[in-house]
Coordinates of C-alpha atoms in Angstrom, one line a residue:
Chain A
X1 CA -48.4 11.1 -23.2
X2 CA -46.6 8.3 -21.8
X3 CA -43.4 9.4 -22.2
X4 CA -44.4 12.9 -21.1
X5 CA -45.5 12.1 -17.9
X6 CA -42.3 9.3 -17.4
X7 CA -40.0 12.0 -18.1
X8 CA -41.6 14.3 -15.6
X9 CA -41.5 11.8 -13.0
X10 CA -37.8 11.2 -13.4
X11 CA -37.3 15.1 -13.4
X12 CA -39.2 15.0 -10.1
X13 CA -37.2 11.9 -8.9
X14 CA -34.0 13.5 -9.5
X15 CA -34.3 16.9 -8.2
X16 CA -35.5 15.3 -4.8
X17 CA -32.5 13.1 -4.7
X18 CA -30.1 15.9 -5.5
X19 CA -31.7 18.4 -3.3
X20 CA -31.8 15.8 -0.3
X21 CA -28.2 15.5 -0.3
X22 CA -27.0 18.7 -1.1
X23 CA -28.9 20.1 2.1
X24 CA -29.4 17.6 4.3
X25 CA -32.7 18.6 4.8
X26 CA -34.9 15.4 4.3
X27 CA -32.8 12.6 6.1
X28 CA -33.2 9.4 5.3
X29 CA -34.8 7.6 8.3
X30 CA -32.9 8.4 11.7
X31 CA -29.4 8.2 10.3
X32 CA -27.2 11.1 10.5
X33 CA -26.2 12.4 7.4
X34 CA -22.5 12.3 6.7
X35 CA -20.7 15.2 5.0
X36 CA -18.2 14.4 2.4
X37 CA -14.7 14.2 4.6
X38 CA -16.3 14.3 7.9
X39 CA -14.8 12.7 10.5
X40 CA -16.4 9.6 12.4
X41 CA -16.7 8.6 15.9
X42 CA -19.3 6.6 17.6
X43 CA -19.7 4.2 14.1
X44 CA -19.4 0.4 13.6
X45 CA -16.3 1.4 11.2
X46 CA -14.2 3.4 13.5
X47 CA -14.8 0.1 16.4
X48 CA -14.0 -2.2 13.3
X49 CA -10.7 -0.1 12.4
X50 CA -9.7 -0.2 16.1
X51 CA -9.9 -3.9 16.5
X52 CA -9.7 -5.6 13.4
X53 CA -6.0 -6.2 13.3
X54 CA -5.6 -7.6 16.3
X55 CA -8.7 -9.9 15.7
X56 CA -7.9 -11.6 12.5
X57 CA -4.3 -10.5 11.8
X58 CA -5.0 -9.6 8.8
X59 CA -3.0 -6.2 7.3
X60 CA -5.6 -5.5 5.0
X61 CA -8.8 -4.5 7.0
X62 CA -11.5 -4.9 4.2
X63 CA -10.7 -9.0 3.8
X64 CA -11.7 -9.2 7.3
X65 CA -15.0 -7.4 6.9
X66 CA -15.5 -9.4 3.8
X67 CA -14.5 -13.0 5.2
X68 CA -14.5 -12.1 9.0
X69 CA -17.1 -10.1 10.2
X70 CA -19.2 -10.5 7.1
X71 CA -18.6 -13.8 6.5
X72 CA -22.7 -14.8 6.2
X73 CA -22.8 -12.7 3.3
X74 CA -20.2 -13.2 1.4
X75 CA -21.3 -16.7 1.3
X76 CA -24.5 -15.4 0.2
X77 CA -22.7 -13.5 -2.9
X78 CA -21.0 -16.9 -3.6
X79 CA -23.9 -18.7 -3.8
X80 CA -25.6 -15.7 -5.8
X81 CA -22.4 -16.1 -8.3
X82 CA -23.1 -20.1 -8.8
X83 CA -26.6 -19.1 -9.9
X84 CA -25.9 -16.8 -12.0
X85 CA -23.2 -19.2 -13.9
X86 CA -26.1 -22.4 -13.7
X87 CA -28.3 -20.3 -15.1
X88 CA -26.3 -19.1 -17.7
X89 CA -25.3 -22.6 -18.8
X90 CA -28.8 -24.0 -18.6
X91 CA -30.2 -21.3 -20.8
X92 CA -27.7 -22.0 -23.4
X93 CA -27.8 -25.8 -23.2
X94 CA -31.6 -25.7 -24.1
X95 CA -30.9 -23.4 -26.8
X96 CA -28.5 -25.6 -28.5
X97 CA -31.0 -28.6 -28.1
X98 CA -33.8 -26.6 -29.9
X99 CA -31.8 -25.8 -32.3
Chain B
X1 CA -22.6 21.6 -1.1
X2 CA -21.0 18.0 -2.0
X3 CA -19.9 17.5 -5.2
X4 CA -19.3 13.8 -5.0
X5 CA -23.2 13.2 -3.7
X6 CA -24.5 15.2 -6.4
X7 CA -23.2 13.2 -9.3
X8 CA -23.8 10.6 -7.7
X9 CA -27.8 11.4 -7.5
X10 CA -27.7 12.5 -10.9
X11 CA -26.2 9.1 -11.9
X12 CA -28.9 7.4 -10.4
X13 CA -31.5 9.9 -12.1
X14 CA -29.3 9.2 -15.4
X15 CA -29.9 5.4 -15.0
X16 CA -33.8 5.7 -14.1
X17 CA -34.2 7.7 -17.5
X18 CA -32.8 4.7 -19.5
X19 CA -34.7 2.5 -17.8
X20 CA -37.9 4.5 -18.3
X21 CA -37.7 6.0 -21.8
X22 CA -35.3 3.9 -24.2
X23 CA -36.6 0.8 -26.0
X24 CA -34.1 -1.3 -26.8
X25 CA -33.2 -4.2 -24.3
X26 CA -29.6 -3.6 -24.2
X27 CA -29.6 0.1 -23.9
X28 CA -31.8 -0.9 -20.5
X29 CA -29.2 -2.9 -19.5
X30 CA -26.6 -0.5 -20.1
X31 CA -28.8 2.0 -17.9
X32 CA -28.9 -0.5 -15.1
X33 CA -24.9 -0.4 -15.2
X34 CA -24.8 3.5 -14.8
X35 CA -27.8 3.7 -11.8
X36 CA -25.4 0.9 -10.5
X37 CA -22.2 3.1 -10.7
X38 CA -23.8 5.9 -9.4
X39 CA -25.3 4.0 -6.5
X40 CA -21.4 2.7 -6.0
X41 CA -20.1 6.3 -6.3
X42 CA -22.3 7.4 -2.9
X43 CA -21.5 4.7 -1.1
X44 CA -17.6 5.2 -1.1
X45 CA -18.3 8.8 -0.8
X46 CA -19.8 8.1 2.5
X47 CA -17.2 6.2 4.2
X48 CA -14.3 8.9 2.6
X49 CA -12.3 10.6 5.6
X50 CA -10.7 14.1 4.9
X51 CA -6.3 13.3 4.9
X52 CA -7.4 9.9 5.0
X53 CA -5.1 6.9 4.5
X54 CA -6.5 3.4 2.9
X55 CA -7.5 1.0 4.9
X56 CA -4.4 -1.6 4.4
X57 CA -1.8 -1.4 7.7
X58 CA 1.4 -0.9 5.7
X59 CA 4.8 0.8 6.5
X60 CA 5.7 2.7 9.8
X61 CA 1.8 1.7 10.4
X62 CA 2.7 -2.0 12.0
X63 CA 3.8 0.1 14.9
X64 CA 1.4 2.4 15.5
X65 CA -2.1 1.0 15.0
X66 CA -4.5 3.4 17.1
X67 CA -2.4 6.2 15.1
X68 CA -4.2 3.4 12.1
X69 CA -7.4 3.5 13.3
X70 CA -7.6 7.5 13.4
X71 CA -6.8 7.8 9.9
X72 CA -8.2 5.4 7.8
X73 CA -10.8 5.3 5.7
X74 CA -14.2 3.6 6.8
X75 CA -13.9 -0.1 5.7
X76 CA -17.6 -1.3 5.7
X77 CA -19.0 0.8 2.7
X78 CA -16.0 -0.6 0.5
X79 CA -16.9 -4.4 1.8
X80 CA -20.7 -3.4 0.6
X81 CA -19.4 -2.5 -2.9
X82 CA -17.1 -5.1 -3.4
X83 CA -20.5 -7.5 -3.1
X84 CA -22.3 -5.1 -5.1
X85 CA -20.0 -5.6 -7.8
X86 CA -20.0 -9.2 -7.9
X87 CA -23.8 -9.7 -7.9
X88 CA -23.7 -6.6 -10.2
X89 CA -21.4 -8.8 -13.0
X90 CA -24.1 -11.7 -12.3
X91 CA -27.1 -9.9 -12.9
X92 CA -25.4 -8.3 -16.4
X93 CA -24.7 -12.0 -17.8
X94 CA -28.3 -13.7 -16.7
X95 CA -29.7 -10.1 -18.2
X96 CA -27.4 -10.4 -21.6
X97 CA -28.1 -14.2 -22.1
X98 CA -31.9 -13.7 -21.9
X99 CA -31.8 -11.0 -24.6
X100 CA -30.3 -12.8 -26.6
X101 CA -32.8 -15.9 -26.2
X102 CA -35.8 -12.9 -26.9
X103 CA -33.6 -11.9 -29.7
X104 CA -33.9 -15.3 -31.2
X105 CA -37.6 -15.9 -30.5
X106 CA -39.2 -13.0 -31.0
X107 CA -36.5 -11.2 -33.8
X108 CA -37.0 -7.7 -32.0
X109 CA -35.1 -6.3 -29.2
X110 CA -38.3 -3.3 -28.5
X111 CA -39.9 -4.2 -25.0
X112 CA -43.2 -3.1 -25.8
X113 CA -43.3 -5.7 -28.9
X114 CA -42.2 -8.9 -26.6
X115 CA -45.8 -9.5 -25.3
X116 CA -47.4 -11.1 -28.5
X117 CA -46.8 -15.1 -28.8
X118 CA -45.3 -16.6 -31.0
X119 CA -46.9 -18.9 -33.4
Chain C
X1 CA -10.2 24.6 -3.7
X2 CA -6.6 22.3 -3.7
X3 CA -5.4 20.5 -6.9
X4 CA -6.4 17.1 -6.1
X5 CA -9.8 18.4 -5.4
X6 CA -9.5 19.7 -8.9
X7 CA -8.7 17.1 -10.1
X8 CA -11.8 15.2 -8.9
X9 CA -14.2 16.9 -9.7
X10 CA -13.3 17.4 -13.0
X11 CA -13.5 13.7 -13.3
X12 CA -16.3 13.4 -11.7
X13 CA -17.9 15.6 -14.6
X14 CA -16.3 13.6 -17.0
X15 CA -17.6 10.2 -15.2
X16 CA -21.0 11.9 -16.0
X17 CA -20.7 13.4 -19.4
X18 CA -19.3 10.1 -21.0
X19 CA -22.3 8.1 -19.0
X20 CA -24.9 10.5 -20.9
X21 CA -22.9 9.7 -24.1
X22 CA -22.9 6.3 -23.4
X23 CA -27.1 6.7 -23.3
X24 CA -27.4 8.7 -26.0
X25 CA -25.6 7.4 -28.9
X26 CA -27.4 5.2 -31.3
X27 CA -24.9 2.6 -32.3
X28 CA -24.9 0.5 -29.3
X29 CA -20.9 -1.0 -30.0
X30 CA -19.7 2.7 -29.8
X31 CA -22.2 3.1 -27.1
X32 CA -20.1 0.4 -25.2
X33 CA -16.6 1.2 -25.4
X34 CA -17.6 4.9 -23.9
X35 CA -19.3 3.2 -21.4
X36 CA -15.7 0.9 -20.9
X37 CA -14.1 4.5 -20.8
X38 CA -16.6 6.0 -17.9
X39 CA -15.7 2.6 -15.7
X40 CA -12.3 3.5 -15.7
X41 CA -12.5 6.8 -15.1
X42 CA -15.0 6.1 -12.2
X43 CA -11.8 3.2 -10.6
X44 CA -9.7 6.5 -10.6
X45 CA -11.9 8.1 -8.5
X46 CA -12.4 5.6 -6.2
X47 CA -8.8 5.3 -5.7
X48 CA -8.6 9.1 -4.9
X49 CA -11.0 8.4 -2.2
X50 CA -8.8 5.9 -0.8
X51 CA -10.8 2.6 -1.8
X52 CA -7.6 0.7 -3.8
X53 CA -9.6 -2.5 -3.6
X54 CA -12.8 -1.4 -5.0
X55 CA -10.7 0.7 -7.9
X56 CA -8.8 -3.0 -8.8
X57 CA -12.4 -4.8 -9.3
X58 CA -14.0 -1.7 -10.8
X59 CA -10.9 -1.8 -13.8
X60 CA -10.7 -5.5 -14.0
X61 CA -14.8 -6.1 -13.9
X62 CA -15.5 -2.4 -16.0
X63 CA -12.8 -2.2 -18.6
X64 CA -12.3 -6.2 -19.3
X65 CA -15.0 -8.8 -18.5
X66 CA -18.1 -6.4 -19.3
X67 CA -17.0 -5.5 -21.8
X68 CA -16.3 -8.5 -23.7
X69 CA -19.9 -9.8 -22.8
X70 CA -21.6 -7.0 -23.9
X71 CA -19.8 -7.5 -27.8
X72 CA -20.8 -11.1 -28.0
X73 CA -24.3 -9.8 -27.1
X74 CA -24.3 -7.5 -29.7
X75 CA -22.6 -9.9 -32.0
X76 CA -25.4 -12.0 -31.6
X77 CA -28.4 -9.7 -32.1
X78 CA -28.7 -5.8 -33.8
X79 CA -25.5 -3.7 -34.4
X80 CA -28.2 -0.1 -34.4
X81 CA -31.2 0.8 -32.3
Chain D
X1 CA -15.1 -18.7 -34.1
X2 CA -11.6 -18.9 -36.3
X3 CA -9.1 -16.8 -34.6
X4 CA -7.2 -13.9 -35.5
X5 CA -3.8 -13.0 -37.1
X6 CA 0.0 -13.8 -36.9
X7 CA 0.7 -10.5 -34.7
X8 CA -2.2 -10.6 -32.5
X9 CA -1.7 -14.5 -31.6
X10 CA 1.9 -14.1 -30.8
X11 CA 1.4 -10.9 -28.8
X12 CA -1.1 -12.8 -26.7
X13 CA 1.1 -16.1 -26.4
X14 CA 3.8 -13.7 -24.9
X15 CA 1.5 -11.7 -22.5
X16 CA -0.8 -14.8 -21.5
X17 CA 2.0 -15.7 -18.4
X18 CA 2.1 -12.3 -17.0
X19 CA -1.4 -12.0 -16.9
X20 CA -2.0 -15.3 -15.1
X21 CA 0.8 -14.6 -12.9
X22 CA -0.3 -11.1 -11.9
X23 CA -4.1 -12.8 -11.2
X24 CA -2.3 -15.5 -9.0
X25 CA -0.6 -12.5 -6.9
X26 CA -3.6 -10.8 -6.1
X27 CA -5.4 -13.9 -5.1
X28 CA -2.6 -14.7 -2.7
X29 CA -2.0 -11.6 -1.7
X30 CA -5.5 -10.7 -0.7
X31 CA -5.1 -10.2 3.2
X32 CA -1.9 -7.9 3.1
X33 CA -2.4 -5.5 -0.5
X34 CA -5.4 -4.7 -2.6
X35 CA -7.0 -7.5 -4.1
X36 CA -8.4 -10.4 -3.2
X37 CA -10.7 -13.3 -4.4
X38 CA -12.9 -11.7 -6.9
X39 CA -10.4 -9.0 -8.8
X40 CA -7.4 -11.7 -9.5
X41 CA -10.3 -15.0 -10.6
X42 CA -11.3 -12.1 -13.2
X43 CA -8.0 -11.7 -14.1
X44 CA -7.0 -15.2 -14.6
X45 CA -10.2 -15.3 -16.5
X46 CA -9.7 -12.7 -18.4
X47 CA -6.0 -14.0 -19.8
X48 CA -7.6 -17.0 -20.7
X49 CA -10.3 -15.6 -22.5
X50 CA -7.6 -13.4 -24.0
X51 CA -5.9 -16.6 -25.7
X52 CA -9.6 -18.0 -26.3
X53 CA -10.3 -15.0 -28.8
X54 CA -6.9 -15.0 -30.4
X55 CA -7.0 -18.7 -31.0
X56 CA -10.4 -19.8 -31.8
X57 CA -12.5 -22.0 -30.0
X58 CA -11.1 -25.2 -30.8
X59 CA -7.7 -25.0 -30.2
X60 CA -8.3 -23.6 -26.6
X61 CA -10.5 -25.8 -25.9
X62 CA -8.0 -29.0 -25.8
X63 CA -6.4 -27.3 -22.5
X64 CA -9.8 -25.9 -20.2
X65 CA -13.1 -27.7 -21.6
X66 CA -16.2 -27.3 -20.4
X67 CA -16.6 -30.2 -18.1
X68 CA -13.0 -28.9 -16.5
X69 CA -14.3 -25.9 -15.7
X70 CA -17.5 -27.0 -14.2
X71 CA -15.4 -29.7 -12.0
X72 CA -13.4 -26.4 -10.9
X73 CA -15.8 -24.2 -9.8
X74 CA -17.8 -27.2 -8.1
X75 CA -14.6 -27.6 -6.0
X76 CA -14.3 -24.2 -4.9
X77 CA -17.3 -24.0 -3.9
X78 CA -16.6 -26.8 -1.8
X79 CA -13.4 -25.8 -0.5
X80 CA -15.1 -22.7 1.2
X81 CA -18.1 -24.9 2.5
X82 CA -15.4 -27.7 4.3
X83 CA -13.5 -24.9 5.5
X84 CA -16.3 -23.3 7.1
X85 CA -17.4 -26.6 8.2
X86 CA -13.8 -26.9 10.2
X87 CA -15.6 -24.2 12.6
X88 CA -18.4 -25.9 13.3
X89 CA -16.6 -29.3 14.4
X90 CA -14.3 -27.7 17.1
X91 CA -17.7 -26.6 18.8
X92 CA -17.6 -22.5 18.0
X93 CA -19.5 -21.5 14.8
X94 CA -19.7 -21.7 10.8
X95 CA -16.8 -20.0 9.4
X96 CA -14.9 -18.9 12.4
X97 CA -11.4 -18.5 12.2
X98 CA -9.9 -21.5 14.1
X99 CA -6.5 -21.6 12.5
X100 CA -3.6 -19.8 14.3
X101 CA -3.7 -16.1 13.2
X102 CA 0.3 -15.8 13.1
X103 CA 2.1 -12.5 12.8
X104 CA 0.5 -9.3 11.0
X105 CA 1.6 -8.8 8.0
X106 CA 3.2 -12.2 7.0
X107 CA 2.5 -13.9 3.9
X108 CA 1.0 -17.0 6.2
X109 CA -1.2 -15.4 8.4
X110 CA -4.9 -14.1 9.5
X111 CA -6.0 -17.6 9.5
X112 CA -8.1 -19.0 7.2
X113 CA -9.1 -16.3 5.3
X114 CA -6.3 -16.5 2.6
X115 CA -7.4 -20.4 2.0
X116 CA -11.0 -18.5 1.8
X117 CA -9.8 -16.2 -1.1
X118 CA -7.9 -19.0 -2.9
X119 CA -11.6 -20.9 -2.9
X120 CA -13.2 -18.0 -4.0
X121 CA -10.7 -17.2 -6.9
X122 CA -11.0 -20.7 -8.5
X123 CA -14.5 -20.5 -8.2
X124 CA -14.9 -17.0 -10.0
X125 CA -12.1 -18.4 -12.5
X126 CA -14.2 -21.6 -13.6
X127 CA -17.4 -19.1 -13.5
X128 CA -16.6 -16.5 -15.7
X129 CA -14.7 -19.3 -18.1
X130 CA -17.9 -21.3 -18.3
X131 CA -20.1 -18.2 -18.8
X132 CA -17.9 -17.1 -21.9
X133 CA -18.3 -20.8 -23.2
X134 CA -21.7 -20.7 -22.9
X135 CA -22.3 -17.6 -24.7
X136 CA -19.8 -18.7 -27.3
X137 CA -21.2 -22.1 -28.2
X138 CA -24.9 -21.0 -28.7
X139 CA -22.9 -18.9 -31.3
X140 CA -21.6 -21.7 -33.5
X141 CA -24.7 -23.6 -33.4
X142 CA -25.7 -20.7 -35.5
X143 CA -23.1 -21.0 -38.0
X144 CA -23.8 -24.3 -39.0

């Protein structure tokens, strides 16, 4: 019964999703939908493309939304990485001790 | 009709399945890795600009940088998934070491069967 | 419908169909390598859509250092569901 | 962990300095082509691990131990923190690009963000390294 009713509700889940973008008739919140290809005006990435290389002088325009504009959470992502690797070692290390 | 946002959805729907219906700890994690991919898949699919050129000045480019800006690609979904990635890789070793620690205590790698104590 | 659309969308079927392999075999090391396989294929998309970056750390990430981790995983616990 | 063959040791021995190479091109490169930080420290990682596996444990472990690579990743994570810091003394803001931006599409240019990536790429070296150690030595506690 369980697994009845969990497979119906990813069924349900996954015929909204599909159906929301292949009509574009349930947006999600205010944002304007983007078709696939479209071009953009009037968004954060065209004003980013426009000034970017003259900002940072950097050729490549996606190191200076990681490291430039971005630079907050990238150091975020860092920090998340350091985590990840303590508690990696710390798991193991207690492990070996029981052991 | 997109094609790109539909396999992406489906992806997602994919992933949701194996989290919901498999029993076995690292056939959840490998579902987490496909709802990630698919969730990857939109993203870039959003910021994709018909003719478009990467986002890299390069070439005859140096020269003409509005010409650039009118043809590139959107940069700030690709900056998203490059830290999606990361944190993405993080979240798979944490997930894979403490499977293996449940492996060791518990002998069984079923979900339903981790809640019982041991000893 | 041009070639390289072609092209796409037939990997973007094959991204999917090796994904639902991937979840539906029972032996989880074969279960693995396909899902190796779908990463790749998956970095070739994204550099049809123009994101060279995010291909490079999909291949490196997807095809090599998952990979590896998931073995010693399985290495360490149960070879079959 | 006892290693492999003749054929598979000496293939590896012959790749391992293209591999390395390559990663240290990407991390360098990371403001002008694709790359950056992340993709070339999982490269570098990834040759190393590369000779790990063909090797055996012990044998590798003589060049990068484990305190090594905890020292390494500590410092990266410290290079990106002082550099940020650099910002913050001339009076602007943390991690603002006070270094002279030179000309696009230079090897030395764009500021600080290439010294950014280089922290970054030691840091996700010594990470995934020390991950794959940790994994590895809870198995040979097991084999005893």
């Amino acid at each position: 019964m369980q697994r009845v009713l969990a497979l119906g509700m990813v069924l349900a889940i996954g015929a909204l999703l599909v159906f929301t973008v292949s009509t574009n008739l349930l947006p999600f919140g205010s944002f304007p939908m983007r078709k696939i290809g479209e071009n953009f005006e009037n968004s954060i990435g065209q004003h980013i493309l426009e000034n970017a290389p003259q900002q940072t002088g950097a050729a490549n325009v996606v190191t200076s939304v990681v490291w430039g504009y971005r630079g907050y959470d990238t150091l975020g992502e860092v920090t998340v990485l350091f985590a990840a690797v303590v508690g990696v070692v710390t798991i193991f290390r207690t492990f070996r001790r029981r052991e | 009709m997109d094609f790109n946002y539909v396999i992406a959805m489906l992806l997602v729907a994919l992933g949701l399945y194996c989290l919901l219906l498999k029993r076995n700890l690292i056939k959840l994690i490998i579902g987490l890795v496909v709802l990630t991919d698919g969730i990857h898949l939109f993203l870039i699919s959003l910021g994709y600009r018909l003719g478009g050129t990467a986002a890299i000045v390069s070439g005859e480019m140096f020269s003409d940088l509005p010409g650039f800006a009118a043809h590139a690609v959107d940069p700030v979904p690709q900056a998203l998934v490059l830290t999606s990635i990361v944190i993405n890789i993080c979240i798979l070793a944490l997930a894979l070491s403490l499977t293996i620690y449940a492996y060791r205590h518990y002998g069984t790698l079923d979900p339903s069967k981790l809640r019982r104590l041991k000893e | 419908m041009s070639l390289e659309l072609l092209i796409q969308n037939a990997l973007l079927v094959f991204l999917f169909v090796l994904c639902l392999i991937a979840i539906e075999l029972k032996d989880l090391l074969y279960s693995v390598i396909v899902l190796a396989g779908a990463s790749v294929s998956l970095s070739v998309i994204f550099y049809m859509l123009q994101a060279p970056d995010i291909a490079i750390t999909q291949a490196a990430v997807g095809a090599g250092v998952m990979t590896v981790l998931f073995v010693i995983a399985i290495s360490r616990t149960r070879r079959k569901e | 962990m006892a290693g492999m063959t003749v054929i598979v040791r000496t293939i590896a021995r012959l790749l391992f300095p293209f591999t390395f190479l390559f990663g240290v091109y990407i991390v360098l490169h990371g403001h002008l082509t694709p790359g950056g930080g992340f993709p070339g420290g999982v490269i570098i990682a990834s040759s190393v691990i590369m000779l790990l596996l063909a090797y055996g444990i012990e044998r590798t472990q003589k060049r990068v131990g484990f305190l090594q690579a905890e020292v390494l990743e500590s410092v990266g994570g410290l290079a990106i923190a002082v550099l940020g810091l650099f910002g913050l003394l001339l009076g602007i803001a943390f991690l603002q690009n006070v270094f002279p931006l030179g000309e696009l599409g230079q090897l030395f240019s764009a500021g600080n963000l290439p010294l950014l990536y280089l922290g970054v790429g030691i840091k996700v070296t010594a990470g995934i390294i020390l991950i794959f150690y940790a994994m590895l030595f809870a198995f040979r506690g097991e084999e005893k």
